[in-house]
Structures are given as C-alpha cells and as structure tokens.
Amino acid sequence: MDEPSMPTPPARSPGPPAPPIPLAELLASKDLGLRRIAGPADADLLWVHTSEMADPYPYLLGGELLLSAGVLLTDPDRYVARLVEAGAAALGFGVRPVYEAVPEALVQACDRYGLPLLEVPPETPFTTIARAVWRLMAEARHRELRRVTRAQQALATAAARPDPVPAVLHQLATQLSGRAVLLTARGEEVHAAGRRSPPEAAAALTRLARVVARERPGSPASATDAHGDTHLAAYALGGGEGLVLSLATRQRESGDHTVAGIAVVLLSLLAAPHQGADAADRSAALVRLLLGATPAEVAPLLGPDGPWTVIHARRSDGTVPDALTAGALGASLGSALVDAGREDDDDTVRVLLPAIAGDTPPHPGDGEEPGEHGEPGQPPQPPTVPPHPGWTLGVSAPTPLSALATADTRAARALAHAEATRTPLKADAPVTGLAALIPPGQAAAHARALLAPLTPPLADTLRCWLSLHGSWDRTAVALSVHRNTVRQRIGRCAELLDVDLNGMDVRAELWFALRQE
C-alpha cells in the first residue's frame, strides 16, 4: 500500500491569552488516566473541543485536543487526515459506550499521519479533561506573568545604572538566554551583550535589522526570522535615528516578546539623549517650557516652527495605561515626547510628534495670504498616523509651535469623535477649501462675536453635536453625558444664539465659527 500523502496544516488562528500546554503535562495528570497509544509524544495544546461529527474540520481552529467517542466514525483514515489538515494537536478517544476499545484502524491512521492519540478511560468525563487543560493553562499564564514581572524589574534596575544602555542589553540577554545587540541603520554594532552568535547567524541578524531600520517610510516596527535553530528578532527604536534592537536566542519561550517590548521602550528613551545635539536641545526646550518660557523663546531649540502634531490616545479596552505602555506607543509613533497621563485625565496618553521629512508647512499666520507658505491649492495635510491595535487615537492637524495649545484641544476633540463613532483613529482636518481663503484673524474675530453668548460647555456640546451630524446618542457617548443632557444643551444653544439649528446654512456658519477656536 502506498504511503498516504501528508496534508499541510493551515496557519493557526491566534491562540487564547495563555501559553500552549505540552501534551506531556496533561498525560502526567494521574487522576485522568489518559494513555498515549499512537502518534508522537510531543504536541502543544491550545484548546479542548468535543465533537461527534463525521468530519469536524470546518469547526476546528488548529491546536485542539479533540475529544470523541467515535459515534459517527466510519473511515478512520480519512477522519485522521482531515484532523491533521485542520491543524488539530491531538485526538482523545473515549472508550464505551460506543467502542469497547480504541479501533485498531484508528491507531494505525494516527501513527501514519503523526497525530497523537490518547485513550480516555470510561470513568473520565470529557469535561474533566477540559477543566484540567484550562487549569494547566492558568498555571502557565501565572508563571509567564511572574517571569515578565521579574524581567521588568530587572530591566528597570539596569536602566537606573550609570551606564544604562549596556546594562539593559546585558540584563535582556540574561533574561532571554541569548544575545542582544544594538545596531545602527547601517548595521554597525553600538553595544552588545550575551554569548556570540555564529558568523552566519550574526550576518542574518544584521540583514534583519536593516528591514526595520526607519530610514524609509513604511518600514515595519519589528521583524522575526530563523537561522537554523537560532530564533532572530529585530525591533526599531524610537528617536528617528534608525537604531535597532536585535535578538538571537536558541529557543522562543512564552513571554519573550513582552520582555523584548519592555526593553525596546527603555532603550528608546535611554538612547534618545545620545543620538545627537538635536535631541538634547529639544529636551532642554521642553524643560524651559515647563519652567515658564514662552514658545517663541524656545522655538530656536525645538527646531523649525512646525509642523507639530499632537496625538491623544486611550486604550480601547478601557484600561489605564502605565508609563511603559505609553512609552511603547510613543516609540511606535516615532517620538519620545510622551505624557503618560494627567491628574485630571489619567487614562489619556498625549504624544507630541515633531516635524519629520515630508511634513507640510505650518498654517498661515494672522494677516498672511494663504499662499505665503506654499503654492496655492497645496494646504497642509493631516500627518500619516496609522491605527494602532488596542488604542483609539485622535490626531491634530499639523500646527506651528505657537499653536500647540489649540492643537492639543483639537486632538482631544478628535479622540472624543473617534470613541463616539467607534473608529480606531480620527484625524483633525486642517483648514482647506473656501475657509482657507479667509484671513485667520478675521475668521477668529467673527467666531468670537457669533459665539459670545455660549459658555464653553455649551460651545463644546454644539461643536461635538455638529461634528456627529446631530446624533444625540453619539454626542452623549463622546461627552460622557446622558442624551437628555445633550438635548437640553443644544436647545439652550438655539435660544442663546436665536437661530434654528435645523437649517443647513445656520449649521454651516456655526461649524465654521467653532472650527476657529
């Protein structure tokens, strides 16, 4: 008989938020009475699933321990082939009441296709096996969290040493039992720690680092590869100088990516002061701003007078980000200028994105003609900020240094709009079209006169309501108030302004005025 062709398992779906469970750990649970009777001894279990279908392939994600009593088992060879094709990790076959023993044809098929086969005794319910797997997963998850916590503490301690960058690399290499290298965009070694890799693996690591080095738009933030039995990974550091953290390890354990992410944040912050005088000047300028200097006084240190972009971000799951999480977001955006939270709004992260090559010029100042900073018909455009999984972002339009306070307000409004509309990112659009033809000074004066009767809360409510096309519910979500409160405020706005807010002309004029603030 010809040997069966081995089906290729599909790419696995993302597993549960816990490390996989080795099959050996489940077999070691003596109270279950499980016995491996066919197939290899090694397998990683991600799920437990029970099915009595003749072909459960459509309902498998990959990585399952499939439990069955063989109610509809008619063709063991095809049955096992389909399980392997679906990516199942192992098969548990319960004896009785359908079969007195595991069918020999099923045993032979599992051996042929390399699928571990477990015999489940009659006294062991399938539910008991599922509970045992979930218990083992919970224990593995706790071990992983303890390991990551210990690594985080060790890396933070290393970052506080007199020579922090080499210390963090040394600690990272120790935690991952591998080699950690800080490389430039050209592949030049800045610092390294851990055992040396073979020359071929080191060359592959350098090539991988060039993939993520931020010398061109669109470069990925991280990349992985393998060279023989060595696992390779590269992570771009924030700061705009193309520094890359590269890792080479012999094994890839659960939690390694999290530990590496912590190191990326720390190294991004630690390496920034050493990347040239520009970074040091900007840090000094920010300190002077905090100490009361005016934007005009520190503008020469911060660099060109724009454009600068303010980003407001909140976690999509409602959790409050810590400093490391906020720093990771800033690093992925390419900026170390991160505010991880304020006393009156501790769940919002603010990122100040400095001018980069390709940004557009600032808005015209008061009294300037629209074309003074560029060719007519080429107004400033919102920056290219991609959505970030797990975050909701509000992005201001590019703005000069003197208008950062306004950009901060606009970013906050954009974030509220994104949350109300359940979109991952909302960019505040710059003034364009007909509105750009009106000198900013005149537009601001008109807005102040028109909106003078409104208090700031009423103006904010009207602005939000208009931006959401008059939706009471979405406005309530954005402002975190009851929809009846929104109705009362909008009614009050109509009374104070003496206008009919159902008119399109009225709405357009008010929207133009509110956009000037």
Short mmCIF file of C-alpha atoms in Angstrom, two decimals:
data_model
loop_
_atom_site.label_atom_id
_atom_site.label_comp_id
_atom_site.label_asym_id
_atom_site.label_seq_id
_atom_site.Cartn_x
_atom_site.Cartn_y
_atom_site.Cartn_z
CA MET A 1 0.00 0.00 0.00
CA ASP A 2 1.30 3.43 -0.90
CA GLU A 3 2.07 5.76 1.95
CA PRO A 4 -0.60 8.48 2.37
CA SER A 5 0.36 11.98 1.40
CA MET A 6 0.69 14.20 4.45
CA PRO A 7 -1.76 17.12 4.45
CA THR A 8 -0.33 20.53 5.24
CA PRO A 9 -1.92 22.07 8.36
CA PRO A 10 -3.32 25.56 7.82
CA ALA A 11 -1.93 28.62 9.55
CA ARG A 12 -3.17 28.55 13.13
CA SER A 13 -5.65 31.07 14.36
CA PRO A 14 -4.48 33.28 17.23
CA GLY A 15 -4.50 31.24 20.40
CA PRO A 16 -6.05 32.10 23.75
CA PRO A 17 -4.27 34.59 26.06
CA ALA A 18 -2.20 31.81 27.68
CA PRO A 19 0.86 29.77 26.70
CA PRO A 20 0.23 26.40 24.99
CA ILE A 21 0.18 23.31 27.20
CA PRO A 22 2.62 20.50 26.40
CA LEU A 23 0.82 17.19 25.92
CA ALA A 24 3.22 15.60 28.41
CA GLU A 25 1.85 17.81 31.21
CA LEU A 26 -1.69 16.60 30.58
CA LEU A 27 -0.57 12.96 30.46
CA ALA A 28 1.22 13.46 33.77
CA SER A 29 -2.14 14.08 35.50
CA LYS A 30 -2.57 10.62 37.01
CA ASP A 31 -6.17 11.21 38.10
CA LEU A 32 -7.25 11.48 34.43
CA GLY A 33 -5.95 8.05 33.49
CA LEU A 34 -5.04 9.14 29.95
CA ARG A 35 -2.73 6.91 27.91
CA ARG A 36 -0.96 7.75 24.66
CA ILE A 37 -1.31 4.78 22.32
CA ALA A 38 -0.26 6.22 18.95
CA GLY A 39 1.47 9.16 17.33
CA PRO A 40 4.33 11.34 18.63
CA ALA A 41 4.76 12.27 22.27
CA ASP A 42 5.25 15.99 21.64
CA ALA A 43 2.33 18.35 20.98
CA ASP A 44 1.20 21.78 22.16
CA LEU A 45 -2.44 22.14 23.17
CA LEU A 46 -4.23 25.45 22.69
CA TRP A 47 -7.84 24.36 23.10
CA VAL A 48 -10.11 21.46 24.03
CA HIS A 49 -13.01 20.62 21.73
CA THR A 50 -15.58 17.80 21.78
CA SER A 51 -17.22 16.68 18.56
CA GLU A 52 -19.05 13.58 17.32
CA MET A 53 -19.27 14.79 13.73
CA ALA A 54 -18.03 12.53 10.96
CA ASP A 55 -15.87 15.46 9.73
CA PRO A 56 -15.24 18.19 12.35
CA TYR A 57 -12.76 20.02 10.06
CA PRO A 58 -14.97 23.12 9.49
CA TYR A 59 -15.24 23.74 13.24
CA LEU A 60 -11.57 23.47 14.22
CA LEU A 61 -9.21 26.43 14.66
CA GLY A 62 -5.97 24.48 15.00
CA GLY A 63 -4.14 23.35 18.11
CA GLU A 64 -7.11 21.48 19.62
CA LEU A 65 -7.18 18.37 21.71
CA LEU A 66 -10.25 16.88 20.02
CA LEU A 67 -12.31 14.53 22.21
CA SER A 68 -14.64 11.98 20.59
CA ALA A 69 -16.31 8.65 21.33
CA GLY A 70 -16.45 7.77 17.62
CA VAL A 71 -20.23 7.84 17.25
CA LEU A 72 -20.02 8.55 13.50
CA LEU A 73 -16.56 7.08 12.87
CA THR A 74 -16.73 5.09 9.62
CA ASP A 75 -13.46 5.85 7.83
CA PRO A 76 -10.59 6.26 10.38
CA ASP A 77 -8.00 7.07 7.69
CA ARG A 78 -9.97 9.96 6.20
CA TYR A 79 -11.06 11.12 9.66
CA VAL A 80 -7.47 11.43 10.91
CA ALA A 81 -6.30 13.00 7.63
CA ARG A 82 -8.92 15.72 7.99
CA LEU A 83 -7.93 16.40 11.62
CA VAL A 84 -4.30 16.82 10.63
CA GLU A 85 -5.32 19.05 7.74
CA ALA A 86 -7.29 21.23 10.18
CA GLY A 87 -4.24 21.53 12.46
CA ALA A 88 -5.57 19.54 15.42
CA ALA A 89 -2.88 18.89 18.03
CA ALA A 90 -4.11 15.53 19.37
CA LEU A 91 -7.09 13.17 19.46
CA GLY A 92 -8.60 11.81 22.66
CA PHE A 93 -10.80 8.73 22.07
CA GLY A 94 -13.23 7.72 24.79
CA VAL A 95 -13.95 4.01 25.09
CA ARG A 96 -17.50 2.92 25.85
CA PRO A 97 -20.36 3.05 25.29
CA VAL A 98 -19.76 3.08 21.51
CA TYR A 99 -16.48 1.12 21.36
CA GLU A 100 -15.11 -1.29 23.93
CA ALA A 101 -11.58 -0.41 22.82
CA VAL A 102 -9.91 2.09 20.53
CA PRO A 103 -10.29 0.79 16.95
CA GLU A 104 -7.03 -0.61 15.62
CA ALA A 105 -7.59 1.16 12.28
CA LEU A 106 -7.69 4.49 14.13
CA VAL A 107 -4.45 3.65 15.96
CA GLN A 108 -2.72 2.85 12.67
CA ALA A 109 -4.04 6.00 10.98
CA CYS A 110 -2.75 8.22 13.80
CA ASP A 111 0.66 6.58 13.55
CA ARG A 112 0.72 7.11 9.79
CA TYR A 113 -0.28 10.77 9.95
CA GLY A 114 1.71 11.64 13.07
CA LEU A 115 -1.29 12.63 15.24
CA PRO A 116 -1.02 11.84 18.99
CA LEU A 117 -3.85 9.52 20.05
CA LEU A 118 -4.94 9.30 23.69
CA GLU A 119 -7.12 6.59 25.19
CA VAL A 120 -9.70 8.08 27.56
CA PRO A 121 -10.98 5.55 30.14
CA PRO A 122 -14.74 5.23 30.74
CA GLU A 123 -14.53 6.75 34.22
CA THR A 124 -13.02 10.04 32.92
CA PRO A 125 -15.64 12.50 31.61
CA PHE A 126 -14.57 14.73 28.74
CA THR A 127 -15.48 17.76 30.89
CA THR A 128 -12.87 16.70 33.46
CA ILE A 129 -10.18 16.71 30.75
CA ALA A 130 -11.24 20.19 29.59
CA ARG A 131 -11.06 21.50 33.16
CA ALA A 132 -7.60 20.02 33.59
CA VAL A 133 -6.35 21.75 30.42
CA TRP A 134 -7.78 25.12 31.50
CA ARG A 135 -6.18 24.68 34.94
CA LEU A 136 -2.80 23.95 33.37
CA MET A 137 -3.22 26.98 31.10
CA ALA A 138 -3.99 29.21 34.09
CA GLU A 139 -0.90 27.94 35.91
CA ALA A 140 1.24 28.55 32.81
CA ARG A 141 -0.18 32.05 32.47
CA HIS A 142 0.69 32.84 36.10
CA ARG A 143 4.22 31.56 35.57
CA GLU A 144 4.55 33.74 32.49
CA LEU A 145 3.29 36.83 34.31
CA ARG A 146 5.70 36.23 37.20
CA ARG A 147 8.56 35.83 34.74
CA VAL A 148 7.67 39.01 32.85
CA THR A 149 7.31 40.92 36.13
CA ARG A 150 10.74 39.77 37.30
CA ALA A 151 12.25 40.70 33.95
CA GLN A 152 10.60 44.12 34.02
CA GLN A 153 12.02 44.82 37.48
CA ALA A 154 15.48 43.65 36.43
CA LEU A 155 15.44 45.80 33.27
CA ALA A 156 14.20 48.86 35.19
CA THR A 157 17.00 48.40 37.74
CA ALA A 158 19.54 48.13 34.93
CA ALA A 159 18.17 51.33 33.35
CA ALA A 160 18.95 53.22 36.58
CA ARG A 161 22.67 52.32 36.49
CA PRO A 162 25.38 54.84 35.49
CA ASP A 163 25.84 53.22 32.06
CA PRO A 164 22.23 52.19 31.41
CA VAL A 165 22.24 51.10 27.74
CA PRO A 166 24.87 48.32 28.10
CA ALA A 167 23.28 47.35 31.43
CA VAL A 168 19.83 46.93 29.88
CA LEU A 169 21.28 44.91 26.99
CA HIS A 170 23.16 42.66 29.42
CA GLN A 171 20.05 42.09 31.51
CA LEU A 172 17.94 41.43 28.41
CA ALA A 173 20.44 38.85 27.13
CA THR A 174 20.35 37.18 30.56
CA GLN A 175 16.55 37.10 30.73
CA LEU A 176 16.23 35.62 27.22
CA SER A 177 19.33 33.40 27.42
CA GLY A 178 20.60 34.78 24.13
CA ARG A 179 22.41 37.70 22.54
CA ALA A 180 21.17 41.29 22.45
CA VAL A 181 22.73 43.80 20.05
CA LEU A 182 22.07 47.49 19.47
CA LEU A 183 22.72 48.31 15.82
CA THR A 184 22.64 51.42 13.67
CA ALA A 185 20.60 51.58 10.47
CA ARG A 186 23.77 50.64 8.56
CA GLY A 187 24.30 47.53 10.68
CA GLU A 188 27.11 48.95 12.82
CA GLU A 189 27.25 47.48 16.33
CA VAL A 190 26.82 50.09 19.09
CA HIS A 191 26.57 47.78 22.12
CA ALA A 192 26.17 44.03 22.55
CA ALA A 193 25.68 41.52 25.36
CA GLY A 194 25.34 37.75 25.71
CA ARG A 195 27.04 34.85 24.02
CA ARG A 196 28.23 35.47 20.48
CA SER A 197 26.25 34.02 17.61
CA PRO A 198 27.88 32.06 14.76
CA PRO A 199 29.03 34.35 11.92
CA GLU A 200 26.21 33.23 9.61
CA ALA A 201 23.54 33.91 12.25
CA ALA A 202 25.12 37.30 13.08
CA ALA A 203 25.02 38.27 9.40
CA ALA A 204 21.36 37.20 9.16
CA LEU A 205 20.60 39.30 12.24
CA THR A 206 22.22 42.34 10.64
CA ARG A 207 20.17 41.86 7.48
CA LEU A 208 17.00 41.60 9.57
CA ALA A 209 17.90 44.83 11.38
CA ARG A 210 18.06 46.68 8.06
CA VAL A 211 14.46 45.62 7.37
CA VAL A 212 13.12 47.56 10.37
CA ALA A 213 15.61 50.45 10.40
CA ARG A 214 13.45 53.53 9.92
CA GLU A 215 15.35 55.04 7.02
CA ARG A 216 12.33 54.94 4.72
CA PRO A 217 8.57 55.31 5.19
CA GLY A 218 6.62 52.13 5.72
CA SER A 219 9.35 50.15 7.46
CA PRO A 220 7.86 47.63 9.93
CA ALA A 221 8.36 48.19 13.64
CA SER A 222 9.58 44.62 14.15
CA ALA A 223 10.53 41.51 12.20
CA THR A 224 11.43 37.89 13.01
CA ASP A 225 13.33 35.15 11.20
CA ALA A 226 15.18 31.92 11.91
CA HIS A 227 18.67 30.73 11.04
CA GLY A 228 19.00 27.05 11.71
CA ASP A 229 17.97 26.53 15.34
CA THR A 230 18.51 30.21 16.21
CA HIS A 231 15.50 32.50 16.51
CA LEU A 232 16.12 36.07 15.31
CA ALA A 233 14.14 39.23 16.07
CA ALA A 234 14.65 42.94 15.34
CA TYR A 235 12.80 45.92 16.83
CA ALA A 236 13.03 49.54 15.65
CA LEU A 237 13.72 52.03 18.44
CA GLY A 238 12.02 55.42 18.61
CA GLY A 239 14.01 58.60 18.20
CA GLY A 240 14.32 58.89 14.44
CA GLU A 241 17.97 57.77 14.18
CA GLY A 242 17.34 54.25 12.89
CA LEU A 243 18.67 52.38 15.94
CA VAL A 244 17.56 48.74 16.10
CA LEU A 245 17.47 46.21 18.93
CA SER A 246 18.38 42.77 17.56
CA LEU A 247 17.99 39.48 19.44
CA ALA A 248 19.27 35.96 18.79
CA THR A 249 18.01 33.12 21.02
CA ARG A 250 18.15 29.34 20.83
CA GLN A 251 14.55 28.92 21.97
CA ARG A 252 11.43 31.06 21.88
CA GLU A 253 9.53 30.97 25.16
CA SER A 254 6.17 32.42 26.03
CA GLY A 255 6.58 35.99 27.27
CA ASP A 256 9.81 36.67 25.34
CA HIS A 257 8.06 39.18 23.05
CA THR A 258 6.68 41.06 26.07
CA VAL A 259 10.12 41.19 27.73
CA ALA A 260 11.65 42.43 24.47
CA GLY A 261 8.92 45.10 24.20
CA ILE A 262 9.81 46.43 27.65
CA ALA A 263 13.46 46.64 26.63
CA VAL A 264 12.51 48.47 23.40
CA VAL A 265 10.71 51.17 25.39
CA LEU A 266 13.58 51.60 27.84
CA LEU A 267 16.24 51.67 25.13
CA SER A 268 14.21 54.13 23.05
CA LEU A 269 14.15 56.51 25.99
CA LEU A 270 17.75 55.86 27.05
CA ALA A 271 19.30 56.07 23.59
CA ALA A 272 17.49 59.27 22.59
CA PRO A 273 19.83 61.64 24.51
CA HIS A 274 22.82 60.04 22.77
CA GLN A 275 21.50 60.42 19.25
CA GLY A 276 22.83 63.90 18.71
CA ALA A 277 22.58 67.50 19.82
CA ASP A 278 19.10 67.94 18.33
CA ALA A 279 17.51 65.57 20.85
CA ALA A 280 19.32 67.25 23.75
CA ASP A 281 18.24 70.69 22.54
CA ARG A 282 14.63 69.60 22.32
CA SER A 283 14.72 68.15 25.82
CA ALA A 284 16.15 71.43 27.12
CA ALA A 285 13.46 73.38 25.27
CA LEU A 286 10.69 71.29 26.82
CA VAL A 287 12.15 71.85 30.29
CA ARG A 288 12.19 75.61 29.66
CA LEU A 289 8.56 75.49 28.54
CA LEU A 290 7.63 73.72 31.76
CA LEU A 291 9.52 76.37 33.74
CA GLY A 292 7.52 79.17 32.15
CA ALA A 293 9.32 80.17 28.98
CA THR A 294 7.17 81.24 26.04
CA PRO A 295 7.05 79.19 22.84
CA ALA A 296 8.81 81.99 20.97
CA GLU A 297 11.77 81.79 23.38
CA VAL A 298 12.32 78.06 22.95
CA ALA A 299 11.44 77.80 19.25
CA PRO A 300 15.08 78.00 18.11
CA LEU A 301 15.92 74.97 20.27
CA LEU A 302 12.92 72.91 19.21
CA GLY A 303 13.77 73.42 15.56
CA PRO A 304 11.59 74.72 12.76
CA ASP A 305 8.35 76.38 13.83
CA GLY A 306 6.29 73.39 12.83
CA PRO A 307 4.60 71.49 11.80
CA TRP A 308 4.00 69.68 15.08
CA THR A 309 1.23 67.17 15.65
CA VAL A 310 -0.50 66.39 18.94
CA ILE A 311 -1.95 62.89 19.42
CA HIS A 312 -4.40 61.90 22.16
CA ALA A 313 -4.81 58.17 22.78
CA ARG A 314 -6.82 55.90 25.06
CA ARG A 315 -6.80 52.13 25.43
CA SER A 316 -9.69 50.58 23.51
CA ASP A 317 -10.44 48.16 26.37
CA GLY A 318 -10.81 50.98 28.90
CA THR A 319 -7.71 50.07 30.94
CA VAL A 320 -5.43 52.82 32.26
CA PRO A 321 -2.03 52.63 30.51
CA ASP A 322 1.12 52.70 32.60
CA ALA A 323 4.30 54.56 31.73
CA LEU A 324 5.81 51.61 29.84
CA THR A 325 2.69 51.09 27.74
CA ALA A 326 2.52 54.80 26.94
CA GLY A 327 6.22 54.84 26.09
CA ALA A 328 5.73 51.89 23.73
CA LEU A 329 3.01 53.82 21.91
CA GLY A 330 5.27 56.85 21.60
CA ALA A 331 8.13 54.69 20.32
CA SER A 332 5.89 53.12 17.67
CA LEU A 333 4.85 56.61 16.56
CA GLY A 334 8.49 57.69 16.37
CA SER A 335 8.53 60.12 19.29
CA ALA A 336 9.87 60.05 22.83
CA LEU A 337 7.77 63.11 23.75
CA VAL A 338 5.04 61.27 25.67
CA ASP A 339 2.76 62.34 28.51
CA ALA A 340 1.54 59.13 30.15
CA GLY A 341 -1.33 60.77 31.99
CA ARG A 342 -2.52 63.85 33.82
CA GLU A 343 -4.15 64.21 37.22
CA ASP A 344 -7.48 65.26 35.72
CA ASP A 345 -7.43 62.71 32.89
CA ASP A 346 -5.16 59.82 33.81
CA ASP A 347 -6.41 57.43 31.11
CA THR A 348 -5.32 59.62 28.17
CA VAL A 349 -1.83 59.46 26.68
CA ARG A 350 -0.59 62.51 24.79
CA VAL A 351 2.20 62.30 22.21
CA LEU A 352 3.91 65.25 20.60
CA LEU A 353 5.12 64.28 17.14
CA PRO A 354 7.92 66.59 15.94
CA ALA A 355 8.47 67.67 12.37
CA ILE A 356 9.78 64.96 10.10
CA ALA A 357 10.82 64.89 6.46
CA GLY A 358 7.81 65.16 4.23
CA ASP A 359 5.59 67.06 6.69
CA THR A 360 3.72 70.02 5.34
CA PRO A 361 4.38 73.66 6.22
CA PRO A 362 2.53 75.39 9.05
CA HIS A 363 -0.75 77.24 8.72
CA PRO A 364 -0.51 80.86 7.59
CA GLY A 365 -0.35 83.32 10.45
CA ASP A 366 -2.69 86.25 11.05
CA GLY A 367 -2.62 88.71 8.20
CA GLU A 368 -0.78 86.39 5.83
CA GLU A 369 -2.06 85.33 2.46
CA PRO A 370 -2.95 81.66 2.06
CA GLY A 371 -0.18 81.02 -0.47
CA GLU A 372 2.61 82.62 1.52
CA HIS A 373 3.87 79.30 2.96
CA GLY A 374 3.36 77.22 -0.15
CA GLU A 375 1.82 77.04 -3.53
CA PRO A 376 -1.94 77.74 -3.77
CA GLY A 377 -4.00 74.59 -3.76
CA GLN A 378 -1.50 72.69 -1.57
CA PRO A 379 -2.78 73.19 2.00
CA PRO A 380 -1.28 71.37 4.98
CA GLN A 381 -2.49 67.79 5.24
CA PRO A 382 -3.02 65.64 8.35
CA PRO A 383 0.05 63.52 9.21
CA THR A 384 0.16 59.88 8.23
CA VAL A 385 -0.51 58.17 11.56
CA PRO A 386 -1.65 54.55 11.19
CA PRO A 387 -4.20 52.97 13.57
CA HIS A 388 -2.64 51.12 16.49
CA PRO A 389 -4.36 47.90 17.67
CA GLY A 390 -5.64 48.29 21.22
CA TRP A 391 -5.70 52.09 21.04
CA THR A 392 -8.16 54.78 19.94
CA LEU A 393 -6.36 57.85 18.57
CA GLY A 394 -7.26 61.49 17.99
CA VAL A 395 -4.77 63.36 15.81
CA SER A 396 -4.46 67.12 15.38
CA ALA A 397 -3.63 68.77 12.08
CA PRO A 398 -0.01 69.97 11.62
CA THR A 399 0.45 73.20 13.55
CA PRO A 400 3.22 75.70 14.33
CA LEU A 401 4.80 75.72 17.77
CA SER A 402 2.84 78.80 18.84
CA ALA A 403 -0.46 76.96 18.32
CA LEU A 404 0.27 73.74 20.26
CA ALA A 405 -2.39 74.57 22.85
CA THR A 406 -5.01 74.73 20.11
CA ALA A 407 -3.70 71.51 18.58
CA ASP A 408 -3.98 69.83 21.98
CA THR A 409 -7.65 70.82 22.19
CA ARG A 410 -8.32 69.63 18.64
CA ALA A 411 -6.64 66.29 19.32
CA ALA A 412 -8.87 65.82 22.38
CA ARG A 413 -11.96 66.56 20.27
CA ALA A 414 -10.79 64.15 17.57
CA LEU A 415 -10.35 61.42 20.19
CA ALA A 416 -13.87 62.01 21.52
CA HIS A 417 -15.18 61.83 17.95
CA ALA A 418 -13.33 58.55 17.33
CA GLU A 419 -14.73 56.99 20.51
CA ALA A 420 -18.27 58.15 19.73
CA THR A 421 -18.13 56.70 16.22
CA ARG A 422 -16.22 53.59 17.32
CA THR A 423 -13.40 54.19 14.89
CA PRO A 424 -9.75 53.48 15.79
CA LEU A 425 -8.44 56.85 14.57
CA LYS A 426 -9.80 60.32 13.83
CA ALA A 427 -7.56 62.99 12.28
CA ASP A 428 -8.49 66.64 12.69
CA ALA A 429 -8.61 68.09 9.21
CA PRO A 430 -6.72 71.34 8.50
CA VAL A 431 -8.50 74.41 7.20
CA THR A 432 -8.96 73.93 3.46
CA GLY A 433 -11.25 74.98 0.63
CA LEU A 434 -13.25 78.21 0.94
CA ALA A 435 -12.45 78.55 4.65
CA ALA A 436 -8.73 78.84 3.82
CA LEU A 437 -9.46 81.97 1.75
CA ILE A 438 -10.50 83.97 4.83
CA PRO A 439 -7.61 85.52 6.79
CA PRO A 440 -7.35 83.73 10.15
CA GLY A 441 -7.57 86.99 12.12
CA GLN A 442 -10.88 87.96 10.56
CA ALA A 443 -12.28 84.43 10.92
CA ALA A 444 -11.37 84.34 14.62
CA ALA A 445 -12.96 87.76 15.25
CA HIS A 446 -16.18 86.67 13.52
CA ALA A 447 -16.23 83.43 15.56
CA ARG A 448 -15.79 85.28 18.86
CA ALA A 449 -18.63 87.65 18.09
CA LEU A 450 -21.00 84.93 16.87
CA LEU A 451 -20.35 82.51 19.74
CA ALA A 452 -20.11 85.09 22.52
CA PRO A 453 -23.45 84.08 24.14
CA LEU A 454 -22.28 80.49 24.65
CA THR A 455 -20.43 79.21 27.68
CA PRO A 456 -17.51 76.84 27.00
CA PRO A 457 -19.53 73.69 27.90
CA LEU A 458 -22.32 74.75 25.55
CA ALA A 459 -19.87 75.54 22.75
CA ASP A 460 -18.15 72.15 23.19
CA THR A 461 -21.51 70.37 23.10
CA LEU A 462 -22.61 72.23 19.96
CA ARG A 463 -19.30 71.52 18.24
CA CYS A 464 -19.46 67.82 19.06
CA TRP A 465 -23.14 67.58 18.05
CA LEU A 466 -22.49 69.22 14.69
CA SER A 467 -19.41 67.04 14.03
CA LEU A 468 -21.55 63.95 14.59
CA HIS A 469 -24.30 65.14 12.23
CA GLY A 470 -26.77 65.89 15.00
CA SER A 471 -26.69 62.44 16.59
CA TRP A 472 -27.92 62.65 20.18
CA ASP A 473 -26.62 59.22 21.18
CA ARG A 474 -23.13 59.57 19.71
CA THR A 475 -22.74 63.05 21.18
CA ALA A 476 -23.73 61.68 24.57
CA VAL A 477 -21.09 58.95 24.26
CA ALA A 478 -18.40 61.42 23.19
CA LEU A 479 -19.15 63.82 26.06
CA SER A 480 -19.90 61.09 28.65
CA VAL A 481 -23.28 62.59 29.48
CA HIS A 482 -26.93 61.47 29.15
CA ARG A 483 -28.63 62.03 25.80
CA ASN A 484 -31.26 64.22 27.53
CA THR A 485 -28.44 66.47 28.73
CA VAL A 486 -27.30 66.84 25.12
CA ARG A 487 -30.86 67.79 24.04
CA GLN A 488 -31.11 70.38 26.81
CA ARG A 489 -27.75 71.96 25.94
CA ILE A 490 -28.47 72.10 22.20
CA GLY A 491 -31.87 73.65 22.94
CA ARG A 492 -30.18 76.23 25.15
CA CYS A 493 -27.66 76.99 22.35
CA ALA A 494 -30.53 77.62 19.93
CA GLU A 495 -32.16 80.02 22.43
CA LEU A 496 -28.99 81.99 23.20
CA LEU A 497 -27.98 82.27 19.54
CA ASP A 498 -31.58 82.89 18.43
CA VAL A 499 -31.26 80.52 15.47
CA ASP A 500 -32.98 77.44 14.08
CA LEU A 501 -30.40 74.66 14.27
CA ASN A 502 -32.32 72.61 11.71
CA GLY A 503 -31.22 74.97 8.94
CA MET A 504 -28.22 73.86 6.91
CA ASP A 505 -26.98 77.43 6.42
CA VAL A 506 -27.06 78.01 10.18
CA ARG A 507 -25.23 74.79 10.90
CA ALA A 508 -22.58 75.53 8.27
CA GLU A 509 -21.87 79.01 9.67
CA LEU A 510 -21.73 77.77 13.26
CA TRP A 511 -19.46 74.90 12.27
CA PHE A 512 -17.08 77.32 10.53
CA ALA A 513 -17.03 79.55 13.63
CA LEU A 514 -16.50 76.67 16.03
CA ARG A 515 -13.61 75.42 13.91
CA GLN A 516 -11.73 78.69 14.51
CA GLU A 517 -11.36 78.01 18.23
#
